[in-house]
Amino acid sequence: MNGTDHKSIRFLLADDHSLIRQGLIFVLEDLGVEHEVVHASNLQRTLECISSQSIDIAIIDAHFPDGNSLAMIPEIRKLQPEIRILIFTGIEEEIHALKFINAGANGFLSKLNEEEEIKQAVSKMITHGEYISPKTQALLMSSLKNPSLISPFLSLTEREFQIAEMYAEGLGNLEIANRLDVKQNTVSTLKKRIFDKLKIDNLVELIELYKNHY
């Protein structure tokens, strides 16, 4: 982002809470950078803004009433390859940061941080085009040794993942067995293995986990 310092930087603030967007405006004013702000309160509006005008830095919430922004990151990248994306969210960094970085975000910032940390993160996005907190840096280092930190589903075999996907789509043991042409007790055995690997106890947790990652 070097070089944007001397011209007005266009920010997209995408959050369904106007108070959060207003708080970010105060942060930008405190930083004293010349800027313009575009607002979006849902995913659809976020995409509309990015497809209709040039944005330098997009600060986007992870979840909106109309969906999860994780799936939208590659779409944003197609529309504007040079855009810098900071995910600014209330969800836990330890659990979610890596999947957003892996999807193409340039930074991940928790709303639970102190104001000073938020200012520092936005400042880093302006000067360096990315913000990786010490916590996320540590997670990235760990993920090199253990890829399942990015997505727990990476620990599954191809067949286990196929079955996990079918459960997430709402299919039962019998339907899965018929579709894969295997015995029902084979599916039950694999289901137990999937639950053990993902450290979950039931199908509700599996569906929630799948929704979080895909």
PDB file of C-alpha atoms in Angstrom:
ATOM      1  CA  MET A   1       0.000   0.000   0.000  1.00  0.00           C
ATOM      2  CA  ASN A   2       3.022   2.281  -0.026  1.00  0.00           C
ATOM      3  CA  GLY A   3       2.204   5.207  -2.186  1.00  0.00           C
ATOM      4  CA  THR A   4      -1.400   5.443  -1.040  1.00  0.00           C
ATOM      5  CA  ASP A   5      -0.204   7.612   1.867  1.00  0.00           C
ATOM      6  CA  HIS A   6      -0.214  10.745  -0.323  1.00  0.00           C
ATOM      7  CA  LYS A   7      -3.631  10.332  -1.865  1.00  0.00           C
ATOM      8  CA  SER A   8      -7.021   9.882  -0.314  1.00  0.00           C
ATOM      9  CA  ILE A   9      -7.536   6.241   0.685  1.00  0.00           C
ATOM     10  CA  ARG A  10     -10.973   4.825  -0.017  1.00  0.00           C
ATOM     11  CA  PHE A  11     -12.210   2.552   2.744  1.00  0.00           C
ATOM     12  CA  LEU A  12     -15.183   0.238   2.602  1.00  0.00           C
ATOM     13  CA  LEU A  13     -16.633  -0.281   6.092  1.00  0.00           C
ATOM     14  CA  ALA A  14     -18.859  -3.345   5.916  1.00  0.00           C
ATOM     15  CA  ASP A  15     -20.724  -4.197   9.118  1.00  0.00           C
ATOM     16  CA  ASP A  16     -24.422  -4.584   9.871  1.00  0.00           C
ATOM     17  CA  HIS A  17     -24.012  -2.449  13.025  1.00  0.00           C
ATOM     18  CA  SER A  18     -23.776   1.276  12.244  1.00  0.00           C
ATOM     19  CA  LEU A  19     -22.112   1.896  15.653  1.00  0.00           C
ATOM     20  CA  ILE A  20     -19.154  -0.276  14.626  1.00  0.00           C
ATOM     21  CA  ARG A  21     -18.798   1.624  11.351  1.00  0.00           C
ATOM     22  CA  GLN A  22     -19.004   4.931  13.231  1.00  0.00           C
ATOM     23  CA  GLY A  23     -16.320   3.735  15.663  1.00  0.00           C
ATOM     24  CA  LEU A  24     -14.033   2.928  12.719  1.00  0.00           C
ATOM     25  CA  ILE A  25     -14.594   6.417  11.299  1.00  0.00           C
ATOM     26  CA  PHE A  26     -13.341   7.859  14.626  1.00  0.00           C
ATOM     27  CA  VAL A  27     -10.263   5.608  14.357  1.00  0.00           C
ATOM     28  CA  LEU A  28      -9.564   6.871  10.802  1.00  0.00           C
ATOM     29  CA  GLU A  29      -9.989  10.479  11.915  1.00  0.00           C
ATOM     30  CA  ASP A  30      -7.598   9.908  14.846  1.00  0.00           C
ATOM     31  CA  LEU A  31      -5.015   8.434  12.474  1.00  0.00           C
ATOM     32  CA  GLY A  32      -5.166  11.647  10.473  1.00  0.00           C
ATOM     33  CA  VAL A  33      -5.075   9.977   7.047  1.00  0.00           C
ATOM     34  CA  GLU A  34      -6.833  11.544   4.105  1.00  0.00           C
ATOM     35  CA  HIS A  35      -9.686   9.169   3.419  1.00  0.00           C
ATOM     36  CA  GLU A  36     -13.088   8.564   1.901  1.00  0.00           C
ATOM     37  CA  VAL A  37     -15.546   6.085   3.372  1.00  0.00           C
ATOM     38  CA  VAL A  38     -18.089   3.837   1.663  1.00  0.00           C
ATOM     39  CA  HIS A  39     -20.595   2.013   3.895  1.00  0.00           C
ATOM     40  CA  ALA A  40     -22.178  -1.425   3.512  1.00  0.00           C
ATOM     41  CA  SER A  41     -24.534  -3.071   6.005  1.00  0.00           C
ATOM     42  CA  ASN A  42     -24.855  -6.489   4.350  1.00  0.00           C
ATOM     43  CA  LEU A  43     -22.958  -8.868   2.049  1.00  0.00           C
ATOM     44  CA  GLN A  44     -24.914  -7.996  -1.067  1.00  0.00           C
ATOM     45  CA  ARG A  45     -24.206  -4.273  -0.629  1.00  0.00           C
ATOM     46  CA  THR A  46     -20.533  -5.078   0.075  1.00  0.00           C
ATOM     47  CA  LEU A  47     -20.200  -6.852  -3.272  1.00  0.00           C
ATOM     48  CA  GLU A  48     -22.111  -4.091  -5.058  1.00  0.00           C
ATOM     49  CA  CYS A  49     -19.706  -1.461  -3.665  1.00  0.00           C
ATOM     50  CA  ILE A  50     -16.638  -3.480  -4.672  1.00  0.00           C
ATOM     51  CA  SER A  51     -17.932  -4.175  -8.168  1.00  0.00           C
ATOM     52  CA  SER A  52     -18.924  -0.531  -8.794  1.00  0.00           C
ATOM     53  CA  GLN A  53     -16.013   1.485  -7.386  1.00  0.00           C
ATOM     54  CA  SER A  54     -12.335   1.256  -6.605  1.00  0.00           C
ATOM     55  CA  ILE A  55     -11.687   0.414  -2.927  1.00  0.00           C
ATOM     56  CA  ASP A  56      -8.217   0.496  -1.328  1.00  0.00           C
ATOM     57  CA  ILE A  57      -8.997  -1.131   2.010  1.00  0.00           C
ATOM     58  CA  ALA A  58     -12.127  -3.100   2.941  1.00  0.00           C
ATOM     59  CA  ILE A  59     -12.828  -3.632   6.654  1.00  0.00           C
ATOM     60  CA  ILE A  60     -15.403  -6.398   6.742  1.00  0.00           C
ATOM     61  CA  ASP A  61     -17.261  -8.266   9.482  1.00  0.00           C
ATOM     62  CA  ALA A  62     -17.094 -12.076   9.378  1.00  0.00           C
ATOM     63  CA  HIS A  63     -20.856 -12.672   9.643  1.00  0.00           C
ATOM     64  CA  PHE A  64     -23.841 -10.778   8.301  1.00  0.00           C
ATOM     65  CA  PRO A  65     -27.551 -11.589   8.555  1.00  0.00           C
ATOM     66  CA  ASP A  66     -27.394 -12.553   4.849  1.00  0.00           C
ATOM     67  CA  GLY A  67     -24.375 -14.864   5.152  1.00  0.00           C
ATOM     68  CA  ASN A  68     -20.753 -15.505   6.009  1.00  0.00           C
ATOM     69  CA  SER A  69     -18.105 -13.293   4.397  1.00  0.00           C
ATOM     70  CA  LEU A  70     -15.576 -16.180   4.206  1.00  0.00           C
ATOM     71  CA  ALA A  71     -17.061 -17.475   0.940  1.00  0.00           C
ATOM     72  CA  MET A  72     -17.106 -13.947  -0.472  1.00  0.00           C
ATOM     73  CA  ILE A  73     -13.352 -13.222  -0.155  1.00  0.00           C
ATOM     74  CA  PRO A  74     -12.327 -15.017  -3.399  1.00  0.00           C
ATOM     75  CA  GLU A  75     -15.164 -13.198  -5.196  1.00  0.00           C
ATOM     76  CA  ILE A  76     -13.890  -9.823  -3.894  1.00  0.00           C
ATOM     77  CA  ARG A  77     -10.377 -10.753  -5.044  1.00  0.00           C
ATOM     78  CA  LYS A  78     -11.672 -11.474  -8.562  1.00  0.00           C
ATOM     79  CA  LEU A  79     -13.380  -8.084  -8.712  1.00  0.00           C
ATOM     80  CA  GLN A  80     -10.421  -6.139  -7.285  1.00  0.00           C
ATOM     81  CA  PRO A  81      -7.183  -8.173  -7.028  1.00  0.00           C
ATOM     82  CA  GLU A  82      -5.292  -5.297  -5.340  1.00  0.00           C
ATOM     83  CA  ILE A  83      -7.839  -4.638  -2.587  1.00  0.00           C
ATOM     84  CA  ARG A  84      -6.665  -5.067   1.006  1.00  0.00           C
ATOM     85  CA  ILE A  85      -9.125  -6.942   3.233  1.00  0.00           C
ATOM     86  CA  LEU A  86      -9.174  -6.687   7.037  1.00  0.00           C
ATOM     87  CA  ILE A  87     -11.679  -8.953   8.782  1.00  0.00           C
ATOM     88  CA  PHE A  88     -12.916  -7.069  11.863  1.00  0.00           C
ATOM     89  CA  THR A  89     -15.122  -9.307  13.951  1.00  0.00           C
ATOM     90  CA  GLY A  90     -16.327 -10.512  17.318  1.00  0.00           C
ATOM     91  CA  ILE A  91     -15.611 -14.201  16.593  1.00  0.00           C
ATOM     92  CA  GLU A  92     -12.625 -15.864  18.295  1.00  0.00           C
ATOM     93  CA  GLU A  93      -9.281 -15.278  16.627  1.00  0.00           C
ATOM     94  CA  GLU A  94      -7.851 -18.649  17.750  1.00  0.00           C
ATOM     95  CA  ILE A  95     -10.613 -20.569  15.986  1.00  0.00           C
ATOM     96  CA  HIS A  96     -11.309 -18.470  12.894  1.00  0.00           C
ATOM     97  CA  ALA A  97      -8.339 -16.249  11.921  1.00  0.00           C
ATOM     98  CA  LEU A  98      -6.449 -18.828   9.843  1.00  0.00           C
ATOM     99  CA  LYS A  99      -9.345 -19.790   7.600  1.00  0.00           C
ATOM    100  CA  PHE A 100      -9.941 -16.117   6.683  1.00  0.00           C
ATOM    101  CA  ILE A 101      -6.225 -15.497   6.035  1.00  0.00           C
ATOM    102  CA  ASN A 102      -6.115 -18.726   4.036  1.00  0.00           C
ATOM    103  CA  ALA A 103      -9.124 -17.584   1.976  1.00  0.00           C
ATOM    104  CA  GLY A 104      -7.277 -14.387   1.002  1.00  0.00           C
ATOM    105  CA  ALA A 105      -7.836 -11.789   3.761  1.00  0.00           C
ATOM    106  CA  ASN A 106      -4.833  -9.561   4.545  1.00  0.00           C
ATOM    107  CA  GLY A 107      -5.624  -9.279   8.222  1.00  0.00           C
ATOM    108  CA  PHE A 108      -7.861 -10.444  11.041  1.00  0.00           C
ATOM    109  CA  LEU A 109      -8.751  -8.228  14.001  1.00  0.00           C
ATOM    110  CA  SER A 110     -10.965  -8.946  16.987  1.00  0.00           C
ATOM    111  CA  LYS A 111     -13.508  -6.319  18.040  1.00  0.00           C
ATOM    112  CA  LEU A 112     -12.605  -7.237  21.617  1.00  0.00           C
ATOM    113  CA  ASN A 113      -9.209  -5.530  21.244  1.00  0.00           C
ATOM    114  CA  GLU A 114      -8.374  -2.236  22.916  1.00  0.00           C
ATOM    115  CA  GLU A 115      -8.782   0.919  20.814  1.00  0.00           C
ATOM    116  CA  GLU A 116      -4.989   1.304  20.564  1.00  0.00           C
ATOM    117  CA  GLU A 117      -4.652  -2.151  18.990  1.00  0.00           C
ATOM    118  CA  ILE A 118      -7.445  -1.369  16.514  1.00  0.00           C
ATOM    119  CA  LYS A 119      -5.685   1.882  15.517  1.00  0.00           C
ATOM    120  CA  GLN A 120      -2.407   0.007  15.089  1.00  0.00           C
ATOM    121  CA  ALA A 121      -4.077  -2.653  12.923  1.00  0.00           C
ATOM    122  CA  VAL A 122      -5.735  -0.089  10.619  1.00  0.00           C
ATOM    123  CA  SER A 123      -2.456   1.846  10.446  1.00  0.00           C
ATOM    124  CA  LYS A 124      -0.594  -1.350   9.413  1.00  0.00           C
ATOM    125  CA  MET A 125      -3.210  -2.002   6.716  1.00  0.00           C
ATOM    126  CA  ILE A 126      -2.522   1.508   5.370  1.00  0.00           C
ATOM    127  CA  THR A 127       1.276   1.346   5.470  1.00  0.00           C
ATOM    128  CA  HIS A 128       1.988  -2.357   4.851  1.00  0.00           C
ATOM    129  CA  GLY A 129      -1.227  -3.661   3.319  1.00  0.00           C
ATOM    130  CA  GLU A 130      -1.604  -6.330   5.999  1.00  0.00           C
ATOM    131  CA  TYR A 131      -2.078  -6.862   9.712  1.00  0.00           C
ATOM    132  CA  ILE A 132      -1.127 -10.137  11.346  1.00  0.00           C
ATOM    133  CA  SER A 133      -1.467 -10.010  15.135  1.00  0.00           C
ATOM    134  CA  PRO A 134       1.093 -11.852  17.333  1.00  0.00           C
ATOM    135  CA  LYS A 135      -1.660 -14.393  18.119  1.00  0.00           C
ATOM    136  CA  THR A 136      -2.374 -15.061  14.424  1.00  0.00           C
ATOM    137  CA  GLN A 137       1.383 -15.169  13.662  1.00  0.00           C
ATOM    138  CA  ALA A 138       1.750 -17.935  16.248  1.00  0.00           C
ATOM    139  CA  LEU A 139      -1.222 -19.775  14.715  1.00  0.00           C
ATOM    140  CA  LEU A 140       0.304 -19.478  11.232  1.00  0.00           C
ATOM    141  CA  MET A 141       3.598 -20.938  12.471  1.00  0.00           C
ATOM    142  CA  SER A 142       1.748 -23.817  14.162  1.00  0.00           C
ATOM    143  CA  SER A 143      -0.324 -24.442  11.030  1.00  0.00           C
ATOM    144  CA  LEU A 144       2.839 -25.140   9.027  1.00  0.00           C
ATOM    145  CA  LYS A 145       3.326 -28.199  11.255  1.00  0.00           C
ATOM    146  CA  ASN A 146      -0.367 -28.928  11.666  1.00  0.00           C
ATOM    147  CA  PRO A 147      -2.539 -27.986   8.627  1.00  0.00           C
ATOM    148  CA  SER A 148      -5.719 -29.054  10.447  1.00  0.00           C
ATOM    149  CA  LEU A 149      -5.514 -25.731  12.355  1.00  0.00           C
ATOM    150  CA  ILE A 150      -6.612 -23.986   9.139  1.00  0.00           C
ATOM    151  CA  SER A 151      -9.506 -26.405   8.759  1.00  0.00           C
ATOM    152  CA  PRO A 152     -10.115 -29.431  10.992  1.00  0.00           C
ATOM    153  CA  PHE A 153     -11.534 -31.162   7.880  1.00  0.00           C
ATOM    154  CA  LEU A 154      -7.989 -31.401   6.480  1.00  0.00           C
ATOM    155  CA  SER A 155      -7.390 -34.196   9.007  1.00  0.00           C
ATOM    156  CA  LEU A 156     -10.021 -36.397   7.275  1.00  0.00           C
ATOM    157  CA  THR A 157      -9.341 -38.856   4.472  1.00  0.00           C
ATOM    158  CA  GLU A 158     -11.046 -38.210   1.134  1.00  0.00           C
ATOM    159  CA  ARG A 159     -13.770 -40.784   1.895  1.00  0.00           C
ATOM    160  CA  GLU A 160     -14.337 -39.415   5.426  1.00  0.00           C
ATOM    161  CA  PHE A 161     -14.662 -35.882   4.042  1.00  0.00           C
ATOM    162  CA  GLN A 162     -17.121 -37.101   1.398  1.00  0.00           C
ATOM    163  CA  ILE A 163     -19.285 -38.643   4.143  1.00  0.00           C
ATOM    164  CA  ALA A 164     -18.954 -35.570   6.399  1.00  0.00           C
ATOM    165  CA  GLU A 165     -20.205 -33.442   3.478  1.00  0.00           C
ATOM    166  CA  MET A 166     -23.203 -35.730   2.994  1.00  0.00           C
ATOM    167  CA  TYR A 167     -24.094 -35.511   6.694  1.00  0.00           C
ATOM    168  CA  ALA A 168     -23.766 -31.708   6.461  1.00  0.00           C
ATOM    169  CA  GLU A 169     -26.207 -31.790   3.529  1.00  0.00           C
ATOM    170  CA  GLY A 170     -28.707 -33.586   5.761  1.00  0.00           C
ATOM    171  CA  LEU A 171     -28.387 -37.172   4.487  1.00  0.00           C
ATOM    172  CA  GLY A 172     -28.787 -40.081   6.914  1.00  0.00           C
ATOM    173  CA  ASN A 173     -26.749 -43.316   7.288  1.00  0.00           C
ATOM    174  CA  LEU A 174     -28.968 -45.347   4.943  1.00  0.00           C
ATOM    175  CA  GLU A 175     -28.964 -42.701   2.176  1.00  0.00           C
ATOM    176  CA  ILE A 176     -25.178 -42.331   2.432  1.00  0.00           C
ATOM    177  CA  ALA A 177     -24.698 -46.135   2.362  1.00  0.00           C
ATOM    178  CA  ASN A 178     -26.912 -46.411  -0.750  1.00  0.00           C
ATOM    179  CA  ARG A 179     -25.215 -43.520  -2.492  1.00  0.00           C
ATOM    180  CA  LEU A 180     -21.713 -44.886  -1.849  1.00  0.00           C
ATOM    181  CA  ASP A 181     -22.782 -48.514  -2.304  1.00  0.00           C
ATOM    182  CA  VAL A 182     -21.369 -49.612   1.062  1.00  0.00           C
ATOM    183  CA  LYS A 183     -22.886 -51.281   4.139  1.00  0.00           C
ATOM    184  CA  GLN A 184     -24.669 -49.114   6.664  1.00  0.00           C
ATOM    185  CA  ASN A 185     -22.372 -50.239   9.497  1.00  0.00           C
ATOM    186  CA  THR A 186     -19.364 -49.115   7.398  1.00  0.00           C
ATOM    187  CA  VAL A 187     -20.884 -45.615   7.323  1.00  0.00           C
ATOM    188  CA  SER A 188     -21.466 -45.781  11.118  1.00  0.00           C
ATOM    189  CA  THR A 189     -17.823 -46.767  11.701  1.00  0.00           C
ATOM    190  CA  LEU A 190     -16.588 -43.912   9.508  1.00  0.00           C
ATOM    191  CA  LYS A 191     -18.958 -41.497  11.237  1.00  0.00           C
ATOM    192  CA  LYS A 192     -17.401 -42.388  14.606  1.00  0.00           C
ATOM    193  CA  ARG A 193     -13.920 -41.841  13.117  1.00  0.00           C
ATOM    194  CA  ILE A 194     -14.989 -38.444  11.698  1.00  0.00           C
ATOM    195  CA  PHE A 195     -16.401 -37.377  15.078  1.00  0.00           C
ATOM    196  CA  ASP A 196     -13.177 -38.451  16.848  1.00  0.00           C
ATOM    197  CA  LYS A 197     -10.928 -36.590  14.402  1.00  0.00           C
ATOM    198  CA  LEU A 198     -13.051 -33.427  14.488  1.00  0.00           C
ATOM    199  CA  LYS A 199     -13.450 -33.684  18.302  1.00  0.00           C
ATOM    200  CA  ILE A 200     -17.238 -33.400  18.107  1.00  0.00           C
ATOM    201  CA  ASP A 201     -20.100 -35.431  19.600  1.00  0.00           C
ATOM    202  CA  ASN A 202     -23.068 -35.052  17.287  1.00  0.00           C
ATOM    203  CA  LEU A 203     -24.378 -34.136  13.831  1.00  0.00           C
ATOM    204  CA  VAL A 204     -25.483 -30.645  14.929  1.00  0.00           C
ATOM    205  CA  GLU A 205     -21.843 -29.836  15.780  1.00  0.00           C
ATOM    206  CA  LEU A 206     -20.688 -31.362  12.472  1.00  0.00           C
ATOM    207  CA  ILE A 207     -23.126 -29.213  10.467  1.00  0.00           C
ATOM    208  CA  GLU A 208     -22.086 -26.079  12.406  1.00  0.00           C
ATOM    209  CA  LEU A 209     -18.387 -26.830  11.877  1.00  0.00           C
ATOM    210  CA  TYR A 210     -18.913 -27.484   8.163  1.00  0.00           C
ATOM    211  CA  LYS A 211     -20.902 -24.250   7.801  1.00  0.00           C
ATOM    212  CA  ASN A 212     -18.056 -22.339   9.480  1.00  0.00           C
ATOM    213  CA  HIS A 213     -15.468 -23.646   7.034  1.00  0.00           C
ATOM    214  CA  TYR A 214     -17.295 -23.991   3.706  1.00  0.00           C
TER     215      TYR A 214
END
